[in-house]
Amino acid sequence: MSQMLSKKGLNVSLNVFDKPKYDIIVILWPVLELLQTALEHSPKAHIGVLNPGELSWANKLNKEHKILLNNIDFFLVTGFMWRDLLLRYNKRVYQVIDYEYAENKELKKHKKTDNLIIGYHGNRLHYAQDFFPNGAQALKRLSNKYNITLKILTNNIDNQPRIKGVNTDFIEWELDSYESHLSSFDIGICPYFSTMNQLTDPFVYIRNPNRINSLLFYGIPSVASPIPQNCQVLKDQETVLFAVSEDGWYHAIEDLITQPDLRNKIGRAGKKMVEEKFSSKVATSKFIEMLNDEIEKPVSEKMGISESFIKKLNKQPYNFLGRIKGIIN
């Protein structure tokens, strides 16, 4: 994003605080150490947090949350459910796009074949917790009837659950090979919850369709859970097939296995949709709109962070790289 903004004429720095004072600072995740650095470097800047992390926001605020709220001007989120959750804190909340680069991603042409690859990519928890039991049991039944290979592209693959009787390739997620593996899928599986009862959990209903969209850039259709954000962006039978129950997963996956025309139809419509709504070009324009809107707003008075609290934080190691890897996946 920084490169795209620079091409539009904006003076942008990434992970650097040694240049002249900034007008707007965006921090990824609510990291108070970074917030303190931002306050010291540019005390009059508009400060925002992109995707504010763990979900205790949905319950009772802790001390770190309160300190954060006393020192920022706005939030950036990638879904309307996140926006709804944060409006109560009287901070400006902007919705931006979880985007993809559309270039060099050819539309997959689906044909009838004897061996289909059904693929999952993303956070290891969504596969281990959300595809079981319903999706996994449906795939086990389908493997008795069709020649299919399940490809799991995630991290920590040795600890991923296995589906007995299903031919499975587990591949450790790596940036260099990610796109080649992704484009090899014929059908995607994108579970977001196991049962409808889980929709009472804020961590479930704030999720967005980025994993489905990543596949649609290649024209690859998915079977997915109907969380609110998915239902806003995607249409059942047009750009996705939704499923919750074991039979729902079974019939949706079987329809895509047996109907290459359906895979092509969803793939074409889905690719058109994501290129129009979720490309880097669209995301950059929307981000610039946000910056222009925010810079016209008043900067809030910042309360600062006490030295004693910062020292306490410094004693607790923060796994920043782990957070970044989690975002990528």
C-alpha positions as a Markdown table, in Angstrom:
| # | Residue | x | y | z |
|---|---|---|---|---|
| 1 | Met | 0.0 | 0.0 | 0.0 |
| 2 | Ser | 2.8 | 2.5 | 0.8 |
| 3 | Gln | 4.2 | 2.2 | -2.8 |
| 4 | Met | 0.8 | 2.7 | -4.3 |
| 5 | Leu | 0.1 | 5.8 | -2.1 |
| 6 | Ser | 3.6 | 7.1 | -3.1 |
| 7 | Lys | 2.7 | 6.8 | -6.8 |
| 8 | Lys | -0.4 | 8.9 | -6.1 |
| 9 | Gly | 1.9 | 11.7 | -4.8 |
| 10 | Leu | 1.7 | 11.2 | -1.1 |
| 11 | Asn | 4.8 | 11.4 | 1.1 |
| 12 | Val | 4.7 | 8.0 | 2.8 |
| 13 | Ser | 7.0 | 6.2 | 5.2 |
| 14 | Leu | 6.8 | 2.6 | 6.3 |
| 15 | Asn | 8.1 | 1.5 | 9.8 |
| 16 | Val | 10.3 | 4.6 | 10.0 |
| 17 | Phe | 10.2 | 7.5 | 12.6 |
| 18 | Asp | 13.3 | 9.4 | 11.5 |
| 19 | Lys | 11.8 | 11.8 | 9.0 |
| 20 | Pro | 10.0 | 15.1 | 9.7 |
| 21 | Lys | 6.9 | 15.0 | 11.9 |
| 22 | Tyr | 3.9 | 13.2 | 10.3 |
| 23 | Asp | 0.4 | 14.4 | 9.8 |
| 24 | Ile | -1.2 | 11.0 | 10.0 |
| 25 | Ile | 0.1 | 7.8 | 11.6 |
| 26 | Val | -1.5 | 4.3 | 11.2 |
| 27 | Ile | -0.4 | 1.6 | 13.6 |
| 28 | Leu | -1.1 | -2.1 | 12.8 |
| 29 | Trp | -2.7 | -3.7 | 15.9 |
| 30 | Pro | -3.0 | -1.9 | 19.2 |
| 31 | Val | 0.7 | -2.0 | 20.2 |
| 32 | Leu | 1.3 | 0.6 | 23.0 |
| 33 | Glu | 5.1 | 0.6 | 22.5 |
| 34 | Leu | 4.5 | 1.8 | 18.9 |
| 35 | Leu | 1.9 | 4.3 | 20.1 |
| 36 | Gln | 4.3 | 5.8 | 22.6 |
| 37 | Thr | 6.9 | 6.2 | 19.8 |
| 38 | Ala | 4.3 | 7.8 | 17.6 |
| 39 | Leu | 3.3 | 10.3 | 20.3 |
| 40 | Glu | 6.9 | 11.3 | 21.0 |
| 41 | His | 7.7 | 11.7 | 17.3 |
| 42 | Ser | 4.6 | 13.5 | 16.1 |
| 43 | Pro | 2.5 | 14.7 | 19.1 |
| 44 | Lys | 0.1 | 16.6 | 16.9 |
| 45 | Ala | -0.5 | 13.9 | 14.4 |
| 46 | His | -3.8 | 12.1 | 13.7 |
| 47 | Ile | -3.2 | 8.6 | 15.1 |
| 48 | Gly | -5.2 | 5.5 | 14.0 |
| 49 | Val | -5.1 | 1.8 | 14.6 |
| 50 | Leu | -5.7 | -0.7 | 11.8 |
| 51 | Asn | -7.5 | -3.9 | 12.8 |
| 52 | Pro | -7.4 | -3.5 | 16.6 |
| 53 | Gly | -6.7 | -7.2 | 17.3 |
| 54 | Glu | -8.0 | -9.4 | 20.1 |
| 55 | Leu | -11.7 | -9.3 | 20.9 |
| 56 | Ser | -11.9 | -8.3 | 24.5 |
| 57 | Trp | -13.1 | -5.1 | 23.0 |
| 58 | Ala | -16.4 | -6.9 | 22.7 |
| 59 | Asn | -16.6 | -7.3 | 26.4 |
| 60 | Lys | -15.0 | -5.2 | 29.2 |
| 61 | Leu | -12.3 | -2.7 | 28.4 |
| 62 | Asn | -8.9 | -3.4 | 30.1 |
| 63 | Lys | -6.3 | -0.9 | 31.1 |
| 64 | Glu | -4.4 | -1.1 | 27.8 |
| 65 | His | -7.6 | -0.5 | 25.8 |
| 66 | Lys | -8.3 | 2.6 | 27.9 |
| 67 | Ile | -4.8 | 4.0 | 27.4 |
| 68 | Leu | -5.2 | 3.3 | 23.7 |
| 69 | Leu | -8.5 | 5.2 | 23.5 |
| 70 | Asn | -7.0 | 8.1 | 25.3 |
| 71 | Asn | -4.3 | 8.5 | 22.7 |
| 72 | Ile | -5.8 | 7.8 | 19.2 |
| 73 | Asp | -8.1 | 9.6 | 16.8 |
| 74 | Phe | -9.6 | 6.8 | 14.7 |
| 75 | Phe | -9.8 | 3.1 | 13.8 |
| 76 | Leu | -9.4 | 1.4 | 10.4 |
| 77 | Val | -11.2 | -1.9 | 10.0 |
| 78 | Thr | -11.9 | -4.2 | 7.1 |
| 79 | Gly | -15.5 | -5.1 | 7.8 |
| 80 | Phe | -18.8 | -3.5 | 8.8 |
| 81 | Met | -19.2 | -5.8 | 11.8 |
| 82 | Trp | -15.8 | -4.6 | 13.3 |
| 83 | Arg | -17.0 | -1.0 | 12.6 |
| 84 | Asp | -20.3 | -1.7 | 14.5 |
| 85 | Leu | -18.4 | -3.1 | 17.4 |
| 86 | Leu | -16.1 | -0.1 | 17.8 |
| 87 | Leu | -18.6 | 2.8 | 17.3 |
| 88 | Arg | -19.4 | 2.8 | 21.0 |
| 89 | Tyr | -16.0 | 4.2 | 21.9 |
| 90 | Asn | -16.7 | 7.6 | 20.1 |
| 91 | Lys | -13.8 | 7.4 | 17.8 |
| 92 | Arg | -14.0 | 7.8 | 14.1 |
| 93 | Val | -14.2 | 4.4 | 12.4 |
| 94 | Tyr | -13.2 | 4.0 | 8.7 |
| 95 | Gln | -13.9 | 0.9 | 6.7 |
| 96 | Val | -11.0 | 0.0 | 4.2 |
| 97 | Ile | -10.5 | -2.9 | 1.9 |
| 98 | Asp | -8.6 | -6.2 | 2.5 |
| 99 | Tyr | -7.3 | -6.1 | -1.1 |
| 100 | Glu | -5.4 | -8.3 | -3.5 |
| 101 | Tyr | -3.2 | -7.5 | -6.6 |
| 102 | Ala | -5.3 | -8.4 | -9.6 |
| 103 | Glu | -2.3 | -8.5 | -12.0 |
| 104 | Asn | -1.0 | -11.8 | -13.4 |
| 105 | Lys | -3.8 | -13.9 | -12.1 |
| 106 | Glu | -5.3 | -15.8 | -15.0 |
| 107 | Leu | -8.9 | -17.0 | -15.0 |
| 108 | Lys | -8.9 | -20.8 | -14.4 |
| 109 | Lys | -10.8 | -22.8 | -17.0 |
| 110 | His | -12.5 | -25.7 | -15.3 |
| 111 | Lys | -12.9 | -29.0 | -17.1 |
| 112 | Lys | -14.2 | -32.4 | -16.2 |
| 113 | Thr | -11.3 | -34.3 | -14.6 |
| 114 | Asp | -10.8 | -37.6 | -12.7 |
| 115 | Asn | -8.8 | -36.0 | -9.9 |
| 116 | Leu | -9.9 | -32.7 | -8.3 |
| 117 | Ile | -7.9 | -30.7 | -5.8 |
| 118 | Ile | -10.1 | -29.3 | -3.0 |
| 119 | Gly | -8.0 | -26.7 | -1.2 |
| 120 | Tyr | -7.9 | -24.8 | 2.1 |
| 121 | His | -5.6 | -21.8 | 2.7 |
| 122 | Gly | -5.4 | -19.5 | 5.7 |
| 123 | Asn | -5.2 | -19.5 | 9.4 |
| 124 | Arg | -4.6 | -23.0 | 10.9 |
| 125 | Leu | -7.4 | -22.4 | 13.5 |
| 126 | His | -10.1 | -22.0 | 10.9 |
| 127 | Tyr | -9.4 | -25.4 | 9.4 |
| 128 | Ala | -8.9 | -27.3 | 12.7 |
| 129 | Gln | -11.8 | -25.7 | 14.6 |
| 130 | Asp | -14.3 | -24.7 | 11.9 |
| 131 | Phe | -14.1 | -27.3 | 9.2 |
| 132 | Phe | -14.7 | -30.0 | 11.8 |
| 133 | Pro | -17.0 | -31.9 | 12.3 |
| 134 | Asn | -19.5 | -31.0 | 9.5 |
| 135 | Gly | -17.2 | -30.1 | 6.6 |
| 136 | Ala | -14.7 | -32.8 | 7.4 |
| 137 | Gln | -17.4 | -35.5 | 7.7 |
| 138 | Ala | -18.9 | -34.4 | 4.4 |
| 139 | Leu | -15.5 | -34.6 | 2.6 |
| 140 | Lys | -14.9 | -38.1 | 4.1 |
| 141 | Arg | -18.2 | -39.3 | 2.6 |
| 142 | Leu | -17.4 | -37.7 | -0.8 |
| 143 | Ser | -13.9 | -39.3 | -0.9 |
| 144 | Asn | -15.7 | -42.7 | -1.0 |
| 145 | Lys | -17.4 | -41.6 | -4.2 |
| 146 | Tyr | -15.0 | -39.3 | -6.0 |
| 147 | Asn | -11.2 | -39.2 | -6.6 |
| 148 | Ile | -10.3 | -36.0 | -4.7 |
| 149 | Thr | -7.2 | -34.7 | -3.0 |
| 150 | Leu | -7.5 | -32.3 | -0.1 |
| 151 | Lys | -4.7 | -29.7 | -0.1 |
| 152 | Ile | -4.1 | -27.8 | 3.2 |
| 153 | Leu | -2.0 | -24.6 | 2.9 |
| 154 | Thr | -1.4 | -23.2 | 6.3 |
| 155 | Asn | 1.2 | -23.1 | 9.1 |
| 156 | Asn | 2.0 | -25.6 | 11.9 |
| 157 | Ile | 0.9 | -28.4 | 9.6 |
| 158 | Asp | 2.2 | -31.2 | 11.8 |
| 159 | Asn | -0.5 | -30.4 | 14.4 |
| 160 | Gln | -3.4 | -30.2 | 11.9 |
| 161 | Pro | -6.1 | -32.8 | 12.3 |
| 162 | Arg | -6.4 | -35.5 | 9.7 |
| 163 | Ile | -9.6 | -36.8 | 8.0 |
| 164 | Lys | -9.5 | -40.5 | 7.9 |
| 165 | Gly | -9.7 | -41.9 | 4.4 |
| 166 | Val | -9.2 | -38.6 | 2.6 |
| 167 | Asn | -6.0 | -38.2 | 0.5 |
| 168 | Thr | -4.4 | -35.0 | 1.9 |
| 169 | Asp | -1.4 | -32.9 | 1.1 |
| 170 | Phe | -0.3 | -30.6 | 4.0 |
| 171 | Ile | 1.9 | -27.7 | 2.8 |
| 172 | Glu | 3.6 | -25.3 | 5.1 |
| 173 | Trp | 2.6 | -21.7 | 4.2 |
| 174 | Glu | 5.5 | -19.8 | 2.5 |
| 175 | Leu | 5.1 | -16.5 | 0.7 |
| 176 | Asp | 7.3 | -17.6 | -2.3 |
| 177 | Ser | 5.1 | -20.6 | -3.2 |
| 178 | Tyr | 1.8 | -19.4 | -1.9 |
| 179 | Glu | 0.3 | -18.2 | -5.3 |
| 180 | Ser | 1.4 | -21.3 | -7.2 |
| 181 | His | -0.3 | -23.6 | -4.6 |
| 182 | Leu | -3.4 | -21.4 | -4.5 |
| 183 | Ser | -3.9 | -21.4 | -8.2 |
| 184 | Ser | -3.7 | -25.2 | -8.3 |
| 185 | Phe | -7.0 | -25.5 | -6.4 |
| 186 | Asp | -10.1 | -26.6 | -8.3 |
| 187 | Ile | -12.5 | -25.9 | -5.4 |
| 188 | Gly | -11.9 | -23.9 | -2.2 |
| 189 | Ile | -13.2 | -24.6 | 1.3 |
| 190 | Cys | -13.5 | -21.6 | 3.5 |
| 191 | Pro | -15.1 | -22.5 | 6.9 |
| 192 | Tyr | -15.6 | -19.7 | 9.4 |
| 193 | Phe | -17.7 | -21.5 | 12.0 |
| 194 | Ser | -18.7 | -25.1 | 12.9 |
| 195 | Thr | -22.4 | -24.5 | 13.8 |
| 196 | Met | -24.8 | -21.6 | 13.8 |
| 197 | Asn | -24.5 | -21.4 | 17.6 |
| 198 | Gln | -21.1 | -19.9 | 17.1 |
| 199 | Leu | -22.5 | -16.7 | 15.5 |
| 200 | Thr | -23.0 | -15.4 | 19.1 |
| 201 | Asp | -19.2 | -15.2 | 19.3 |
| 202 | Pro | -17.8 | -11.8 | 18.2 |
| 203 | Phe | -14.6 | -13.4 | 17.0 |
| 204 | Val | -16.7 | -15.3 | 14.4 |
| 205 | Tyr | -19.0 | -12.5 | 13.2 |
| 206 | Ile | -16.3 | -9.9 | 12.6 |
| 207 | Arg | -14.5 | -12.1 | 10.0 |
| 208 | Asn | -14.4 | -11.1 | 6.4 |
| 209 | Pro | -14.3 | -12.9 | 3.0 |
| 210 | Asn | -10.7 | -12.3 | 2.1 |
| 211 | Arg | -9.8 | -16.0 | 1.8 |
| 212 | Ile | -12.7 | -16.6 | -0.6 |
| 213 | Asn | -11.8 | -13.4 | -2.6 |
| 214 | Ser | -8.2 | -14.6 | -2.9 |
| 215 | Leu | -9.4 | -17.7 | -4.8 |
| 216 | Leu | -11.9 | -15.7 | -6.9 |
| 217 | Phe | -9.1 | -13.6 | -8.3 |
| 218 | Tyr | -8.1 | -16.9 | -10.1 |
| 219 | Gly | -11.6 | -17.9 | -10.9 |
| 220 | Ile | -11.7 | -20.6 | -8.3 |
| 221 | Pro | -15.1 | -21.1 | -6.5 |
| 222 | Ser | -15.4 | -21.9 | -2.8 |
| 223 | Val | -17.8 | -23.4 | -0.4 |
| 224 | Ala | -18.0 | -21.2 | 2.7 |
| 225 | Ser | -19.8 | -20.4 | 5.9 |
| 226 | Pro | -22.4 | -17.6 | 5.7 |
| 227 | Ile | -21.1 | -15.1 | 8.1 |
| 228 | Pro | -22.5 | -11.5 | 7.9 |
| 229 | Gln | -19.6 | -10.0 | 5.9 |
| 230 | Asn | -19.6 | -12.9 | 3.4 |
| 231 | Cys | -23.4 | -12.4 | 2.9 |
| 232 | Gln | -22.9 | -8.7 | 2.2 |
| 233 | Val | -20.2 | -9.2 | -0.4 |
| 234 | Leu | -21.0 | -12.6 | -2.0 |
| 235 | Lys | -24.2 | -14.2 | -3.4 |
| 236 | Asp | -25.0 | -17.8 | -2.9 |
| 237 | Gln | -25.0 | -19.8 | -6.2 |
| 238 | Glu | -23.5 | -16.7 | -8.0 |
| 239 | Thr | -20.1 | -16.0 | -6.5 |
| 240 | Val | -20.0 | -18.7 | -3.7 |
| 241 | Leu | -21.8 | -21.7 | -2.3 |
| 242 | Phe | -22.8 | -21.4 | 1.3 |
| 243 | Ala | -22.9 | -24.4 | 3.7 |
| 244 | Val | -23.3 | -25.0 | 7.5 |
| 245 | Ser | -24.6 | -28.5 | 8.1 |
| 246 | Glu | -22.8 | -31.7 | 7.1 |
| 247 | Asp | -25.3 | -32.3 | 4.3 |
| 248 | Gly | -25.0 | -28.7 | 3.2 |
| 249 | Trp | -21.2 | -29.1 | 2.8 |
| 250 | Tyr | -21.7 | -32.5 | 1.1 |
| 251 | His | -24.1 | -31.2 | -1.5 |
| 252 | Ala | -22.3 | -27.9 | -2.2 |
| 253 | Ile | -19.0 | -29.6 | -2.7 |
| 254 | Glu | -20.5 | -32.4 | -4.8 |
| 255 | Asp | -22.2 | -29.8 | -7.0 |
| 256 | Leu | -18.9 | -28.3 | -7.8 |
| 257 | Ile | -17.2 | -31.6 | -8.3 |
| 258 | Thr | -19.7 | -32.8 | -10.8 |
| 259 | Gln | -20.4 | -29.6 | -12.6 |
| 260 | Pro | -17.4 | -27.9 | -14.2 |
| 261 | Asp | -19.8 | -25.4 | -15.8 |
| 262 | Leu | -20.9 | -24.3 | -12.3 |
| 263 | Arg | -17.3 | -23.9 | -11.3 |
| 264 | Asn | -16.7 | -21.7 | -14.4 |
| 265 | Lys | -19.8 | -19.7 | -13.8 |
| 266 | Ile | -19.0 | -18.9 | -10.2 |
| 267 | Gly | -15.3 | -18.4 | -11.1 |
| 268 | Arg | -16.1 | -15.8 | -13.9 |
| 269 | Ala | -18.6 | -13.9 | -11.9 |
| 270 | Gly | -16.5 | -14.0 | -8.8 |
| 271 | Lys | -13.3 | -12.8 | -10.6 |
| 272 | Lys | -15.3 | -9.9 | -12.1 |
| 273 | Met | -16.6 | -8.9 | -8.7 |
| 274 | Val | -13.3 | -9.0 | -6.8 |
| 275 | Glu | -11.5 | -7.1 | -9.5 |
| 276 | Glu | -14.2 | -4.3 | -9.3 |
| 277 | Lys | -14.4 | -4.2 | -5.5 |
| 278 | Phe | -11.2 | -5.6 | -3.9 |
| 279 | Ser | -8.3 | -4.8 | -6.2 |
| 280 | Ser | -5.3 | -2.8 | -5.0 |
| 281 | Lys | -6.3 | 0.1 | -7.2 |
| 282 | Val | -9.8 | 0.3 | -5.6 |
| 283 | Ala | -8.2 | -0.1 | -2.1 |
| 284 | Thr | -5.7 | 2.8 | -2.7 |
| 285 | Ser | -8.5 | 5.2 | -3.9 |
| 286 | Lys | -10.6 | 4.3 | -0.8 |
| 287 | Phe | -7.6 | 4.7 | 1.5 |
| 288 | Ile | -6.8 | 8.2 | 0.1 |
| 289 | Glu | -10.5 | 9.2 | 0.6 |
| 290 | Met | -10.1 | 8.2 | 4.2 |
| 291 | Leu | -6.9 | 10.2 | 4.6 |
| 292 | Asn | -8.5 | 13.3 | 3.1 |
| 293 | Asp | -11.5 | 13.0 | 5.3 |
| 294 | Glu | -9.4 | 12.4 | 8.5 |
| 295 | Ile | -7.0 | 15.3 | 7.9 |
| 296 | Glu | -10.0 | 17.7 | 7.9 |
| 297 | Lys | -11.1 | 16.5 | 11.4 |
| 298 | Pro | -9.8 | 17.9 | 14.6 |
| 299 | Val | -6.9 | 16.1 | 16.4 |
| 300 | Ser | -7.9 | 14.8 | 19.8 |
| 301 | Glu | -5.9 | 15.8 | 22.9 |
| 302 | Lys | -3.6 | 12.9 | 23.8 |
| 303 | Met | -3.3 | 11.8 | 27.4 |
| 304 | Gly | 0.1 | 10.1 | 27.0 |
| 305 | Ile | 1.4 | 6.8 | 28.5 |
| 306 | Ser | 3.2 | 6.7 | 31.8 |
| 307 | Glu | 6.8 | 5.6 | 32.0 |
| 308 | Ser | 5.9 | 3.0 | 34.6 |
| 309 | Phe | 3.3 | 1.4 | 32.4 |
| 310 | Ile | 5.7 | 1.3 | 29.4 |
| 311 | Lys | 8.4 | -0.3 | 31.6 |
| 312 | Lys | 5.8 | -3.0 | 32.5 |
| 313 | Leu | 5.0 | -3.6 | 28.9 |
| 314 | Asn | 8.7 | -3.9 | 28.0 |
| 315 | Lys | 9.0 | -6.8 | 30.4 |
| 316 | Gln | 6.4 | -8.7 | 28.4 |
| 317 | Pro | 7.9 | -9.8 | 25.0 |
| 318 | Tyr | 5.6 | -9.0 | 22.0 |
| 319 | Asn | 5.7 | -11.5 | 19.2 |
| 320 | Phe | 5.3 | -9.0 | 16.4 |
| 321 | Leu | 6.5 | -11.3 | 13.6 |
| 322 | Gly | 4.0 | -13.9 | 14.8 |
| 323 | Arg | 1.2 | -11.3 | 14.6 |
| 324 | Ile | 2.3 | -10.4 | 11.0 |
| 325 | Lys | 2.4 | -14.0 | 9.9 |
| 326 | Gly | -1.1 | -14.5 | 11.4 |
| 327 | Ile | -2.4 | -11.6 | 9.4 |
| 328 | Ile | -0.9 | -12.9 | 6.2 |
| 329 | Asn | -2.5 | -16.2 | 6.8 |
